[in-house]
Coordinates of C-alpha atoms in Angstrom, one line a residue:
Chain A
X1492 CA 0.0 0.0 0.0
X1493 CA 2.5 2.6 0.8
X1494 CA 4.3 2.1 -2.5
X1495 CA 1.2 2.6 -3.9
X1496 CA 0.9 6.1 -2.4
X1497 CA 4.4 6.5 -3.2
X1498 CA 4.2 6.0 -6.8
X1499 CA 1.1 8.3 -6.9
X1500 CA 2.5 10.8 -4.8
X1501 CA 5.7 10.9 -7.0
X1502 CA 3.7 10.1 -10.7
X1503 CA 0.8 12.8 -9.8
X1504 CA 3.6 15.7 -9.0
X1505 CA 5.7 14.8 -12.3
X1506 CA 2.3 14.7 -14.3
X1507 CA 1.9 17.8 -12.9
X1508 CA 5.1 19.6 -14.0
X1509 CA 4.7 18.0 -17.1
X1510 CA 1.5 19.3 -17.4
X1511 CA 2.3 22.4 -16.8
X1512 CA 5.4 22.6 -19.0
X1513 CA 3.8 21.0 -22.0
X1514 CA 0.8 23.7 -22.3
X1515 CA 3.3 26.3 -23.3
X1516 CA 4.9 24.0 -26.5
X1517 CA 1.0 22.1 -27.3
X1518 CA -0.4 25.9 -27.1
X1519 CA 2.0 27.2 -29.8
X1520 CA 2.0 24.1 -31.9
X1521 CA -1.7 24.2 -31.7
X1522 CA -2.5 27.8 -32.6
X1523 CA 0.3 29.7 -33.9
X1524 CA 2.0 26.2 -35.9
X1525 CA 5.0 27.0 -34.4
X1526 CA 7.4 23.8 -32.9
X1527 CA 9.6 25.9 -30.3
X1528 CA 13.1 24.1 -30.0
X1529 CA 13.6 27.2 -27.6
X1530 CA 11.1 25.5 -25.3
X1531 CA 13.8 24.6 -22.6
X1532 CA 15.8 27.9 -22.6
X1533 CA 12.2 30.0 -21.3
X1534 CA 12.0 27.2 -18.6
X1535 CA 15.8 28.1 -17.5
X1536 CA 15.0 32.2 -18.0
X1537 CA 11.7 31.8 -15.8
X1538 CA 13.6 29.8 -13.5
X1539 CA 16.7 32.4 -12.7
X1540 CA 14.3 35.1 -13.3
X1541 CA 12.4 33.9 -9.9
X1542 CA 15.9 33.2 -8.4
X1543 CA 17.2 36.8 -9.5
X1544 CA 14.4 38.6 -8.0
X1545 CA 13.7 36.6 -4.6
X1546 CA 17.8 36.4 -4.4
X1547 CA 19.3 39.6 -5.5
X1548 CA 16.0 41.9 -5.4
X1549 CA 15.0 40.7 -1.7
X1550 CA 11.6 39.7 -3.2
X1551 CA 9.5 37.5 -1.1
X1552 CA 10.3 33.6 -2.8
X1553 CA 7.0 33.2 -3.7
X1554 CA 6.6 36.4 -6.1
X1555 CA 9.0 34.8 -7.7
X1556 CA 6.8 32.8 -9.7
X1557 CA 5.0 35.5 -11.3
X1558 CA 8.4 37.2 -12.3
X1559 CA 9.5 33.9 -13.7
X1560 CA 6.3 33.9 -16.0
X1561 CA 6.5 37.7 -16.8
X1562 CA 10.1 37.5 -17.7
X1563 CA 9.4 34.2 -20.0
X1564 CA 5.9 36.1 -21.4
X1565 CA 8.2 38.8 -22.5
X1566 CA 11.1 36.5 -23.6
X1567 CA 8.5 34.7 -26.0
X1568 CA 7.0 37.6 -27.7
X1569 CA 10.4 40.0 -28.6
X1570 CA 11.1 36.4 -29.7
X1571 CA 8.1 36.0 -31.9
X1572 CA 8.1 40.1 -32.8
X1573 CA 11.9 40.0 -33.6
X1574 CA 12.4 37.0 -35.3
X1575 CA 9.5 34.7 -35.8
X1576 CA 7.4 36.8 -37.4
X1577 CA 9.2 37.7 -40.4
X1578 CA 9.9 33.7 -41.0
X1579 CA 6.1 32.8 -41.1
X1580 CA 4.7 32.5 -44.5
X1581 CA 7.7 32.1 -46.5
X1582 CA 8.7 28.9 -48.3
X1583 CA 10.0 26.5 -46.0
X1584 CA 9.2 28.4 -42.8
X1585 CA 8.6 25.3 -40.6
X1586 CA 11.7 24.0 -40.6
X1587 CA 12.8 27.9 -40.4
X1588 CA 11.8 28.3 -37.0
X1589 CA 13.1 25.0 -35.9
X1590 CA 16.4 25.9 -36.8
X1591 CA 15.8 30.0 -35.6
X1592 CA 13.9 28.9 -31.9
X1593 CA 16.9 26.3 -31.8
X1594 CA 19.2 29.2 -32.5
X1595 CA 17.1 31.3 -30.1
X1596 CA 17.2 28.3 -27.4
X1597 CA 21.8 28.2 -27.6
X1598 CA 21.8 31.9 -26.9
X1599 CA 19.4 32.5 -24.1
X1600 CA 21.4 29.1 -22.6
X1601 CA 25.0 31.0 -23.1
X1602 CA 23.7 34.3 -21.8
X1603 CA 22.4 32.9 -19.1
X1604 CA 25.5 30.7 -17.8
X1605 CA 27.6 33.9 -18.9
X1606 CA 25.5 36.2 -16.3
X1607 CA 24.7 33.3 -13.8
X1608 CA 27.6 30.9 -14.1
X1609 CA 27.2 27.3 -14.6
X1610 CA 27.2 26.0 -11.3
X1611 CA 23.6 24.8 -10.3
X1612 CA 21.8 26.4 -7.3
X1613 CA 18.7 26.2 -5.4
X1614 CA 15.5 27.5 -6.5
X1615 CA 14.2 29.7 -3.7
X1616 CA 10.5 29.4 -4.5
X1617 CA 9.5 26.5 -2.2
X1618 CA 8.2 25.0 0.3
X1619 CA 9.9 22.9 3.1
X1620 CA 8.1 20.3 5.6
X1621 CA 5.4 18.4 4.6
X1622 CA 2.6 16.0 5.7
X1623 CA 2.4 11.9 6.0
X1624 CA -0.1 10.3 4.0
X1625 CA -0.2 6.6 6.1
X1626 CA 3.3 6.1 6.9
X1627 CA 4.7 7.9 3.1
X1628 CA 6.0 11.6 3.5
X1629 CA 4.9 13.8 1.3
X1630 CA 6.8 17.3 0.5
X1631 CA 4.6 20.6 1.4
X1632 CA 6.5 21.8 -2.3
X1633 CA 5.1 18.3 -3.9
X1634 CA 1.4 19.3 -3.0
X1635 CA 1.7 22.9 -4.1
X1636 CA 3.2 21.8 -7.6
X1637 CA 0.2 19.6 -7.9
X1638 CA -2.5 22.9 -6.4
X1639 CA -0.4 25.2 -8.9
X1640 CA -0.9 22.7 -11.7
X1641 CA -4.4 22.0 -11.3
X1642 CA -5.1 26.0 -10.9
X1643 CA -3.0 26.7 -14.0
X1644 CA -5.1 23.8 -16.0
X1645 CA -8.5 25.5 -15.2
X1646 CA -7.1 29.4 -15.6
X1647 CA -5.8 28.1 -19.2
X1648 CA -9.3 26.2 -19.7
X1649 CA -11.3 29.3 -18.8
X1650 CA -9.1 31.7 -20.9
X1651 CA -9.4 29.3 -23.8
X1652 CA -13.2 28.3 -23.3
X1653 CA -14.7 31.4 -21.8
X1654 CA -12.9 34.3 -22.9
X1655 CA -13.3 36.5 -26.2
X1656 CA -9.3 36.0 -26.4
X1657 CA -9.8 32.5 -25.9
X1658 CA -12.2 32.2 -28.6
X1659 CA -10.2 34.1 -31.2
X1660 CA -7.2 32.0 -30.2
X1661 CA -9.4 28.8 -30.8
X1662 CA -10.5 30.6 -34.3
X1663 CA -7.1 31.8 -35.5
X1664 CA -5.8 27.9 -34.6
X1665 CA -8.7 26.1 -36.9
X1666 CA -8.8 28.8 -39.2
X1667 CA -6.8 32.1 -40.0
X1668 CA -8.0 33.1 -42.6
X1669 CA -11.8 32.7 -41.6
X1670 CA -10.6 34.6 -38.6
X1671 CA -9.5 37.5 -40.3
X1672 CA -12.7 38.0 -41.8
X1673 CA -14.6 38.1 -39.2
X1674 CA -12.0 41.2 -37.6
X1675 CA -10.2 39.6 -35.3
X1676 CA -6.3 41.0 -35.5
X1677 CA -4.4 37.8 -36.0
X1678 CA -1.2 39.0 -34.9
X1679 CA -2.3 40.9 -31.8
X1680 CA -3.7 36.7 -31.3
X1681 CA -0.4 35.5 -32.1
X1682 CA 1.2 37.7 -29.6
X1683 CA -1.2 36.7 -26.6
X1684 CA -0.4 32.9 -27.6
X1685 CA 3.1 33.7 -26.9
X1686 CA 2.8 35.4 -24.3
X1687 CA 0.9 32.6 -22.5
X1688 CA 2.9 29.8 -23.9
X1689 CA 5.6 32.2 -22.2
X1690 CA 4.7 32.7 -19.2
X1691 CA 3.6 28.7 -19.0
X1692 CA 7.2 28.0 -19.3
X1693 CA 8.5 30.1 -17.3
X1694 CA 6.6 28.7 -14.4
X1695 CA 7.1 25.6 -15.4
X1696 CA 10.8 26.6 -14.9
X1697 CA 10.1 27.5 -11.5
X1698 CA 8.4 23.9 -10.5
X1699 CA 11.2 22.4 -12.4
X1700 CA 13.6 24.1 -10.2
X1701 CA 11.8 24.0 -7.4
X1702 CA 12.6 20.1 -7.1
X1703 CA 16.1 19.6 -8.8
X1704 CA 18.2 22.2 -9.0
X1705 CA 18.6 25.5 -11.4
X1706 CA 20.9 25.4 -14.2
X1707 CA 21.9 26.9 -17.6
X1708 CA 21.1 23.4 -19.2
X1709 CA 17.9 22.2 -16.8
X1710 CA 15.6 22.9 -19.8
X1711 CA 16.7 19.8 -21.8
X1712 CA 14.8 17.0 -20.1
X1713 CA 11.5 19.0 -19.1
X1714 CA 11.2 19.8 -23.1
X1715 CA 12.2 16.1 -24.0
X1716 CA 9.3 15.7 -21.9
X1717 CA 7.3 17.8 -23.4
X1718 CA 7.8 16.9 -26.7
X1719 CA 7.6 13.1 -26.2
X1720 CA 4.1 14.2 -24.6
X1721 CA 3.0 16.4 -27.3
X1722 CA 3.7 13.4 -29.8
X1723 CA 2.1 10.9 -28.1
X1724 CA -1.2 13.3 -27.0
X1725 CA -1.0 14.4 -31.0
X1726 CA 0.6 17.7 -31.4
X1727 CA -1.3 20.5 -30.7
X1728 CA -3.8 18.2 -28.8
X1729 CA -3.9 20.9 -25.1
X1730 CA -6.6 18.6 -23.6
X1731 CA -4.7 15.1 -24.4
X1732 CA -1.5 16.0 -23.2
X1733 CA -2.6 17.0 -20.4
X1734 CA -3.9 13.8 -19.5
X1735 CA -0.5 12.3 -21.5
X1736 CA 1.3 14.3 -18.8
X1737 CA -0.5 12.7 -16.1
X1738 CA -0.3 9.2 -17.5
X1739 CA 3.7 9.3 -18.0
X1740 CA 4.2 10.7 -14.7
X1741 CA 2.7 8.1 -13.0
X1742 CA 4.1 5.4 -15.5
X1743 CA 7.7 7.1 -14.9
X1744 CA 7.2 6.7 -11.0
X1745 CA 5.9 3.2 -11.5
X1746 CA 9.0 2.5 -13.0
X1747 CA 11.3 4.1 -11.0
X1748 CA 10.0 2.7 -8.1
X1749 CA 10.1 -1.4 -9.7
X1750 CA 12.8 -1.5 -12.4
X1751 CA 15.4 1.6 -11.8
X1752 CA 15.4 5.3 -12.3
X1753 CA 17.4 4.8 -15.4
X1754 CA 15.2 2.8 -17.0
X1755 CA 12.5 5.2 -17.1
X1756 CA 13.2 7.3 -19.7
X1757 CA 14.4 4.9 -22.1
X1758 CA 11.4 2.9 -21.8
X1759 CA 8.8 5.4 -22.0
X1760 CA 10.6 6.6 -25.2
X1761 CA 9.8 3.5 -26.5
X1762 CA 6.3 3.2 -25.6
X1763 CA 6.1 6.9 -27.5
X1764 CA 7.9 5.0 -30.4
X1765 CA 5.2 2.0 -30.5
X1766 CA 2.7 3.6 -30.3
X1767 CA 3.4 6.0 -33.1
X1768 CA 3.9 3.0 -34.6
X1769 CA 0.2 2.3 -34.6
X1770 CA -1.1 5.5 -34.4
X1771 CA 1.2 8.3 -36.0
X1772 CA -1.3 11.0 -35.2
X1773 CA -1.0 10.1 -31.6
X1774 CA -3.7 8.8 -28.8
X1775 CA -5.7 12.4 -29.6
X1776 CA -5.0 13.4 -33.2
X1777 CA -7.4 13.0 -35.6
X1778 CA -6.0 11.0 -38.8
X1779 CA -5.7 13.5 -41.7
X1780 CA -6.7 16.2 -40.1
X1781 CA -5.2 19.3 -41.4
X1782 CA -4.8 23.3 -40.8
X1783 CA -7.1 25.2 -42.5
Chain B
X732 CA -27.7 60.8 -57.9
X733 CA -27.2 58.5 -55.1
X734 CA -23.6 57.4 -54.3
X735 CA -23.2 53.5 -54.7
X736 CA -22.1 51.8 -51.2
X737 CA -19.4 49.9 -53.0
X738 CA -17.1 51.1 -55.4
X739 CA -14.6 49.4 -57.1
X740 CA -12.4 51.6 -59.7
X741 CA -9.6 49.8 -62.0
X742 CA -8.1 47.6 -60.4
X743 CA -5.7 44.9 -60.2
X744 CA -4.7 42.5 -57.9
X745 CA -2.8 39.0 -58.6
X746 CA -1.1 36.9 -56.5
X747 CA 3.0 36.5 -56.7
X748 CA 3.8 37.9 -59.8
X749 CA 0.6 36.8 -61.4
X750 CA -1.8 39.4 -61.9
X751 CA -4.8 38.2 -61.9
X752 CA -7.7 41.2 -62.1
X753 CA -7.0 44.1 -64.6
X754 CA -8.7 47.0 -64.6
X755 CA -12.3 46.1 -62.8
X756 CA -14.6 48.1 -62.3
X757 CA -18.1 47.6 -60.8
X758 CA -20.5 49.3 -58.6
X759 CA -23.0 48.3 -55.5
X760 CA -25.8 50.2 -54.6
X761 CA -27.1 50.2 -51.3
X762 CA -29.8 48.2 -51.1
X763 CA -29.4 46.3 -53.5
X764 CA -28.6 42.9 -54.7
X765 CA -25.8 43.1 -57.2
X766 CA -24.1 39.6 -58.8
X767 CA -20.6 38.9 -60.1
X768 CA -21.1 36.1 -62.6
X769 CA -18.2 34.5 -64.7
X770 CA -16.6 30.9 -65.5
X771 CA -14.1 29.3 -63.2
X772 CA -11.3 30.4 -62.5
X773 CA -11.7 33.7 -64.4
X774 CA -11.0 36.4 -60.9
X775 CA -14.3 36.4 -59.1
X776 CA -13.0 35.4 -55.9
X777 CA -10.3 37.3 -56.5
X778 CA -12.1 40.2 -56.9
X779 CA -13.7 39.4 -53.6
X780 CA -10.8 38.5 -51.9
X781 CA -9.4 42.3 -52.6
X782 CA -12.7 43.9 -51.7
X783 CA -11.5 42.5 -48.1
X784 CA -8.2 43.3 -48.3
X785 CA -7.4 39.5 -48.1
X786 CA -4.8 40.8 -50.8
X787 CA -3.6 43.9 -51.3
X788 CA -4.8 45.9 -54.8
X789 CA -2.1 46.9 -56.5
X790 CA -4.1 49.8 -58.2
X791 CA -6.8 51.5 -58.2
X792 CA -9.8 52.1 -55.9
X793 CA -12.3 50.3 -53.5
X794 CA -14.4 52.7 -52.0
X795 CA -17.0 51.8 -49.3
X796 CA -19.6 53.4 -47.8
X797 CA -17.4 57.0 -48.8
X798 CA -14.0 55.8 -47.7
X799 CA -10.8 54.6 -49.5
X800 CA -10.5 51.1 -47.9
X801 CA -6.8 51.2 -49.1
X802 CA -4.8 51.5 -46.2
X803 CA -7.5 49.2 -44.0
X804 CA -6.7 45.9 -43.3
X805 CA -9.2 43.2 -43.6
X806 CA -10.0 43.3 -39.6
X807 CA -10.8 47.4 -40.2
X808 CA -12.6 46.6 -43.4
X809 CA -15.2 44.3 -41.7
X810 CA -15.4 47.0 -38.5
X811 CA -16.4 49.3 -41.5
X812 CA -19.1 47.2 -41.9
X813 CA -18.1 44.7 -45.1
X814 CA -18.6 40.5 -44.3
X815 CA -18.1 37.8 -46.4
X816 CA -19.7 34.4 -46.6
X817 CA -16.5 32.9 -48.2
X818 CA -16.5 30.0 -50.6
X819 CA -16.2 26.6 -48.7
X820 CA -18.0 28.4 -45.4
X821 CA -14.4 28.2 -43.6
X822 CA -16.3 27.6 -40.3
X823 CA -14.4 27.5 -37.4
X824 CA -15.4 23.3 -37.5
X825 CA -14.3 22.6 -33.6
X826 CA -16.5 25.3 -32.0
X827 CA -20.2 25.5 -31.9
X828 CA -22.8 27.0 -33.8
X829 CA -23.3 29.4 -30.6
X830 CA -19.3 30.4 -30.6
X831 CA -18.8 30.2 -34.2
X832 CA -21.5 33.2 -33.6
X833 CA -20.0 34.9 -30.9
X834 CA -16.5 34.9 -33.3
X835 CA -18.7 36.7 -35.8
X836 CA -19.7 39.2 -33.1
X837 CA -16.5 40.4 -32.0
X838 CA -16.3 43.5 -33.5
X839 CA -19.4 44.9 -31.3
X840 CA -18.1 46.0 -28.3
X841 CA -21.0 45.3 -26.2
X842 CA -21.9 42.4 -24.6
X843 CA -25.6 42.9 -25.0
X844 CA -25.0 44.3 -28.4
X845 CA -23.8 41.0 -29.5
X846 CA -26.5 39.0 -27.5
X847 CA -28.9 41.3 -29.4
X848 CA -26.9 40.7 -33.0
X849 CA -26.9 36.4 -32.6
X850 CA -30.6 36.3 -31.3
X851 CA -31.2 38.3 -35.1
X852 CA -29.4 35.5 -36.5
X853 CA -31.2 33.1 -34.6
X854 CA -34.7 34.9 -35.8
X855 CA -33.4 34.7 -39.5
X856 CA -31.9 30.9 -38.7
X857 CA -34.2 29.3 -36.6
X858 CA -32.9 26.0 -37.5
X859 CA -29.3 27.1 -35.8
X860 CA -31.2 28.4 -32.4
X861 CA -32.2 24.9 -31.2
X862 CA -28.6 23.7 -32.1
X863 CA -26.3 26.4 -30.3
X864 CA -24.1 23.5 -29.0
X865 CA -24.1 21.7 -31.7
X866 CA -20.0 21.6 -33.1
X867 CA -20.2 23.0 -36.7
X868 CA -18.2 19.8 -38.2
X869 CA -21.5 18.0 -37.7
X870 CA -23.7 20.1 -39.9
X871 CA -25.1 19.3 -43.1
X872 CA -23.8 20.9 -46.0
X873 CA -26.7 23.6 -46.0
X874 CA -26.8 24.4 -42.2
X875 CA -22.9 24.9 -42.4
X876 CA -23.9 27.5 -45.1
X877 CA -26.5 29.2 -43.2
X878 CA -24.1 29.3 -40.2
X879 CA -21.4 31.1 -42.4
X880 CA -24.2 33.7 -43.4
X881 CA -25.1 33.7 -39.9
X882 CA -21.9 34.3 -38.4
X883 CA -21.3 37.1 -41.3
X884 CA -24.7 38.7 -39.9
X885 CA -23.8 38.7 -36.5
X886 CA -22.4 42.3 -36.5
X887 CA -23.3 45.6 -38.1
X888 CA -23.0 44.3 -41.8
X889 CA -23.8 47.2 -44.0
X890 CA -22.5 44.9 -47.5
X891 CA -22.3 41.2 -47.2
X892 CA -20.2 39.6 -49.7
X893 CA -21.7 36.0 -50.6
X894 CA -19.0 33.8 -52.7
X895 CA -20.9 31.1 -54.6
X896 CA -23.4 29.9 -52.2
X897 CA -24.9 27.3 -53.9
X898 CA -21.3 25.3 -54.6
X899 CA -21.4 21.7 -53.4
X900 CA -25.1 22.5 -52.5
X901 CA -28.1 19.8 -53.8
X902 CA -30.9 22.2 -55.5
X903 CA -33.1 21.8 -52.7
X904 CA -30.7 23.3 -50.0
X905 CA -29.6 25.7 -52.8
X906 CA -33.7 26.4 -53.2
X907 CA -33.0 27.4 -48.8
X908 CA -29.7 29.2 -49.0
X909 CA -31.6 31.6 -52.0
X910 CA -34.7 32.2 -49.6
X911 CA -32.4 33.5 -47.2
X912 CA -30.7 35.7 -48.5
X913 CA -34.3 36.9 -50.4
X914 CA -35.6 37.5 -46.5
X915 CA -32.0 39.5 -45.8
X916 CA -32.8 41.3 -48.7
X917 CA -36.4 42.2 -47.3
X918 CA -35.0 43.9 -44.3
X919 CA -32.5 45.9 -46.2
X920 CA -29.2 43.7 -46.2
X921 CA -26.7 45.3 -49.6
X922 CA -25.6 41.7 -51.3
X923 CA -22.6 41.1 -53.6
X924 CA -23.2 37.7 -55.0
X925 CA -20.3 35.6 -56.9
X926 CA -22.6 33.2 -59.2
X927 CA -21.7 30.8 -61.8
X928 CA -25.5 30.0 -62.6
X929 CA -26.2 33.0 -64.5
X930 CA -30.2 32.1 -64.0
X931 CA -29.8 31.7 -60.4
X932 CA -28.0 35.3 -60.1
X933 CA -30.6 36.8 -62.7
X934 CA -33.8 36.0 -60.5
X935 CA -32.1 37.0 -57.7
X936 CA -30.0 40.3 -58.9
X937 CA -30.7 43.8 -60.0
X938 CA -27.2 44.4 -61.5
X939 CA -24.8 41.7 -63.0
X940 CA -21.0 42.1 -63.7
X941 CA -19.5 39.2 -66.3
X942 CA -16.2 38.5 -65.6
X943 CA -13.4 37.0 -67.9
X944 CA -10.0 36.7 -67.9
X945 CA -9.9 39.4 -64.9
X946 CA -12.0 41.8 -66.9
X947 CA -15.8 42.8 -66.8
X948 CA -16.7 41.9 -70.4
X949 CA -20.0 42.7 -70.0
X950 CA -22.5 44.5 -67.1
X951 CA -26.2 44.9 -67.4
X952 CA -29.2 44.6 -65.1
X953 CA -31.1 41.9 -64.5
X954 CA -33.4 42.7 -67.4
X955 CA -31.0 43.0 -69.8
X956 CA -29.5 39.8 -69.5
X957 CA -31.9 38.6 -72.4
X958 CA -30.9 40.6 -74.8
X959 CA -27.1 39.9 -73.8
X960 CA -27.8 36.3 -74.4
X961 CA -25.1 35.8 -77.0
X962 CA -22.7 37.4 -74.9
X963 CA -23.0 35.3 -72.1
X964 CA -23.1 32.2 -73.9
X965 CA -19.7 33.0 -75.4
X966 CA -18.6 33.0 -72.0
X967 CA -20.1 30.9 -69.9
X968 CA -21.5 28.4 -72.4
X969 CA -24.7 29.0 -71.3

């Protein structure tokens, strides 16, 4: 019974992170058609940005969190205003911006170890203690990743469901051109996508942090994550990956906790493989469906 | 003599290096129902598309309502009170009837305004009203194109451009999609219709512009249309 709780304990808060972390890259794949390779460097930036201000500033810890996601939010639009924008529509421009956010993603990595140096240091932003569940202990920083997660899932599900922004977001996704008929400005859309895909991963930065350590190169393995879950949810599938994200965390703990930690990732990657295999759009994507 | 709502003056418009209008020129009065017929292929939707500002013209004039919709983009174009009822519907197929609605509304900066706009559609529609949840990827061919008139209706329209609304329709929802836009007529809706069937756009128009090889080769009312038999047979093998 107690592993039990311990796997869920463990699965729930990495679903959770994951969650989080994978919005921002589904959210920009889904509605802008953009695959951001720079994915892991706004994770690192949010994450420093909340150490910067709580360390350096004297900011209370837990503001750091919103400074993370406004410092990423900004990060992703001058990236999108500066450089993405003027790649979009021409011939080729997919594979553009995979090479330009990959571009993006080495300098933001070597500014940051330039400023911050490369030796990792502890996120500020959380929480100590924690409560026993039966006999398991569970960290007061593990709930609050899971209370931040869920709240972040139903802010992102109101903004997209329930909000005029939302709405033009969902229309500019299925259809742009359609959109722009019907007035709505298309890149003022594009720039609130970014700016919420932005600020996703710089919080997601923060959570990252808050239980390994901060780094110039943490950034990798939350955006393999991401993108492993985006493939296997069906890319641009929010709703799926979210419950992909949920699924792998608790199939990574499960792992962890009966074969090895180093087993983990190699064998979820190949469960991502396989089941592309039989189902290339992935578990949520709808065969041959294209972008209008 | 009253000012037209719509004026189009010589121009041309193309995509890439292609230019595919030269020179049009037509008219709209307000009020009225006016048809651009021509074969396939030929710059109808082209013309329609630049009317937006979907693409830019590369000379001459559109004038609407009094203004030089040059430097407007397509978003300040439909603000100005121009909607289109594109070819193919271009729904927004993963959002309901209600939203795809609301999407149409949101140029009226009131809440209750656009309440007040989609319950007009909804009086005009009434086949939509009992389906607001309804996703449009599930309609029939003719409800998706009453949506797409709906959702063009559901803000201050003052000229609603319709691009071949009876493509890919059987003549009985065709028959439906005509009575509508009749009844828009009746409470004052100005119509540009793109039309291939030059006896559906004659029964339904007061002024028709032919138009081949991305020139108006021919323009005549309704009535005269007739006479111009042996034009229009030249052209559109009818």
């Amino acid at each position: 019974m107690e592993s039990i709780i311990q796997i869920f304990v463990s699965g729930l808060t990495l679903g959770a992170m994951y969650a989080v972390g994978t919005v921002s890259l589904s959210l920009l794949w889904g509605a802008v058609n953009v695959l951001n390779m720079a994915h892991g460097a706004l994770l690192v930036i949010g994450g420093y940005a909340s150490w910067y201000t709580a360390t350096r500033l004297g900011i209370p810890p837990f503001l750091g969190y919103f400074s993370a996601a406004l410092v990423s939010a900004t990060m992703a639009v001058l990236m999108y205003l500066l450089i993405l924008r003027w790649l979009k529509g021409r011939r080729g421009a997919d594979v553009l911006i995979i090479v330009a956010t990959f571009a993006i993603a080495m300098i933001l990595e070597n500014v940051v170890l330039n400023v911050f140096g490369g030796y990792a240091v502890a996120q500020p932003a959380k929480l100590s203690g924690g409560v026993y569940i039966s006999s398991v202990f569970v960290p007061a920083q593990n709930i609050l990743i899971m209370v931040l997660a869920l709240v972040l899932m139903a802010l992102l599900a109101l903004i997209l469901q329930r909000t005029a922004l939302g709405r033009s977001i969902r229309a500019v996704a299925q259809n742009s051109q359609a959109a722009v008929l019907m007035g709505i400005k298309v890149q003022h859309t594009y720039i609130a996508v970014y700016a919420i895909a932005g600020a996703f991963a710089g919080f997601s930065g923060v959570l990252w942090s808050s239980i390994s350590t901060l780094s110039p190169t943490m950034g990798f393995d939350p955006m393999l994550k991401a993108f492993v879950i985006c493939v296997a949810a069906g890319l641009g599938q929010i709703g799926g990956a979210l419950a992909v994200a949920i699924l792998l965390g608790l199939a990574e703990a499960a792992i962890q906790y009966y074969v090895g930690v180093r087993f983990a990732l190699p064998f979820l990657l190949l469960a991502v493989v396989a089941l592309l295999i039989v189902r290339p759009q992935g578990l949520f994507g709808i065969h041959g469906k294209a972008r209008q | 003599m009253t000012q037209p709502l719509l004026e189009i003056k010589d121009i041309c418009a193309g995509y890439g290096e292609r230019d595919v209008l030269h020179d049009v020129s037509i008219s709209v009065m307000g009020g009225e129902f006016t048809a651009v017929i021509g074969p396939n292929g030929h710059g109808k939707t082209t013309l329609m598309r630049a009317i937006c500002g979907l693409i830019p013209a590369r000379s001459g004039r559109v004038i609407f309502d009094g203004r030089d919709m040059a430097a407007m983009d397509p978003a300040a174009r439909r603000v100005a009170g121009i909607a289109m009822v594109p070819q193919g519907d271009l729904l927004f197929p993963d959002m309901t009837i209600r939203e795809n609605l609301l999407i149409g509304s949101n140029i009226e900066k009131s809440a209750a305004r656009r309440a007040d706009k989609i319950a007009k559609v909804f009086e005009i529609f009434p086949a939509l009203a009992s389906r607001q949840k309804q996703v449009a990827y599930t309609l029939s061919g003719g409800e998706r194109r009453m949506l797409s008139i709906g959702r063009a209706l559901a803000a201050d329209s003052k000229l609603l451009i319709v691009d071949e609304p009876s493509l890919g329709l059987s003549p009985r929802l065709v028959d439906d999609v005509y009575a509508a836009l009749t009844s828009l007529g009746e409470i004052g809706v100005t119509i540009l219709l793109v039309e291939e069937n030059v006896t559906r756009a004659q029964d339904f128009t007061e002024q028709l512009y032919l138009v081949d090889q991305g020139k108006v080769a021919w323009s005549g009312t309704a009535q005269d249309v007739d006479s111009a038999a042996g034009i229009l047979s030249t052209y559109l093998g009818a």
